[in-house]
């Protein structure tokens, strides 16, 4: 009992339709990604890992809001993220503003036995993001432990990474039924 010509055509059509249906939907949703900084080399300066080149590592990647950078390092290397180019170029965050620089991990220079550390950093701001280790007065940064990336909007931040202010309602105006209006004397009752 063989397949008739019309049955074969129907099966071929169904197979082709299924293939094109799967292909058309398989690339339409971009998932958030985790990137391991430096891949197997980890997050170290050129003295410790002479063949590490973070800008080369960055060059073939597209970073979007909601992605994570995973820094595999040890407790003798820090992870600093800044949106301030000057802070990045100076390899020093001591004079950075609170709203433009985050120290995700600090070093422990007194440690005689380094131990492994993994630091997950979410990408939450569109535009240039700069990363470096400022340990030993910026020495590690000056020895290659730095890179910059451009973060694009992509599909936006997932709800788990949004700040409360992203979802907060607007302030209540006096016209909405609040009869008490502030006179500007904060602290006096």
mmCIF file of N, CA and C in Angstrom, residues 9 37 46 53-54 57-58 67 81 95 115 120 134 138 141 161 175-176:
data_model
loop_
_atom_site.group_PDB
_atom_site.id
_atom_site.type_symbol
_atom_site.label_atom_id
_atom_site.label_comp_id
_atom_site.label_asym_id
_atom_site.label_seq_id
_atom_site.Cartn_x
_atom_site.Cartn_y
_atom_site.Cartn_z
ATOM 1 N N UNK A 9 2.392 14.876 -2.120
ATOM 2 C CA UNK A 9 2.406 16.330 -2.226
ATOM 3 C C UNK A 9 1.917 16.969 -0.925
ATOM 4 N N UNK A 37 32.743 37.086 31.368
ATOM 5 C CA UNK A 37 33.784 38.036 30.975
ATOM 6 C C UNK A 37 35.118 37.320 30.822
ATOM 7 N N UNK A 46 46.777 41.744 32.885
ATOM 8 C CA UNK A 46 47.709 41.124 31.932
ATOM 9 C C UNK A 46 48.931 40.502 32.592
ATOM 10 N N UNK A 53 42.510 39.898 26.560
ATOM 11 C CA UNK A 53 42.238 41.147 25.842
ATOM 12 C C UNK A 53 40.730 41.361 25.877
ATOM 13 N N UNK A 54 40.286 42.145 26.838
ATOM 14 C CA UNK A 54 38.846 42.297 27.052
ATOM 15 C C UNK A 54 38.144 43.036 25.924
ATOM 16 N N UNK A 57 37.498 40.545 23.374
ATOM 17 C CA UNK A 57 36.402 39.690 23.835
ATOM 18 C C UNK A 57 35.060 40.365 23.588
ATOM 19 N N UNK A 58 34.966 41.658 23.813
ATOM 20 C CA UNK A 58 33.730 42.423 23.649
ATOM 21 C C UNK A 58 33.330 42.561 22.183
ATOM 22 N N UNK A 67 20.725 41.730 30.137
ATOM 23 C CA UNK A 67 21.801 40.745 30.086
ATOM 24 C C UNK A 67 22.628 40.848 31.368
ATOM 25 N N UNK A 81 31.872 49.175 37.921
ATOM 26 C CA UNK A 81 31.103 49.572 36.743
ATOM 27 C C UNK A 81 30.840 51.065 36.855
ATOM 28 N N UNK A 95 36.703 59.277 43.569
ATOM 29 C CA UNK A 95 36.001 60.555 43.457
ATOM 30 C C UNK A 95 34.748 60.467 42.600
ATOM 31 N N UNK A 115 41.053 33.393 46.929
ATOM 32 C CA UNK A 115 40.024 32.382 46.704
ATOM 33 C C UNK A 115 39.103 32.859 45.583
ATOM 34 N N UNK A 120 28.005 38.550 39.482
ATOM 35 C CA UNK A 120 27.029 38.735 38.404
ATOM 36 C C UNK A 120 26.590 40.190 38.384
ATOM 37 N N UNK A 134 39.992 48.621 40.040
ATOM 38 C CA UNK A 134 40.757 49.790 40.506
ATOM 39 C C UNK A 134 41.759 49.430 41.598
ATOM 40 N N UNK A 138 44.738 51.506 40.924
ATOM 41 C CA UNK A 138 44.471 51.447 39.487
ATOM 42 C C UNK A 138 45.467 50.629 38.690
ATOM 43 N N UNK A 141 43.912 47.908 36.442
ATOM 44 C CA UNK A 141 43.257 48.527 35.292
ATOM 45 C C UNK A 141 44.301 48.937 34.256
ATOM 46 N N UNK A 161 14.451 43.308 37.222
ATOM 47 C CA UNK A 161 15.545 44.274 37.296
ATOM 48 C C UNK A 161 15.068 45.731 37.313
ATOM 49 N N UNK A 175 -5.690 68.309 42.922
ATOM 50 C CA UNK A 175 -6.988 68.246 42.245
ATOM 51 C C UNK A 175 -7.649 66.881 42.349
ATOM 52 N N UNK A 176 -6.931 65.872 42.769
ATOM 53 C CA UNK A 176 -7.494 64.528 42.779
ATOM 54 C C UNK A 176 -8.233 64.202 44.068
#
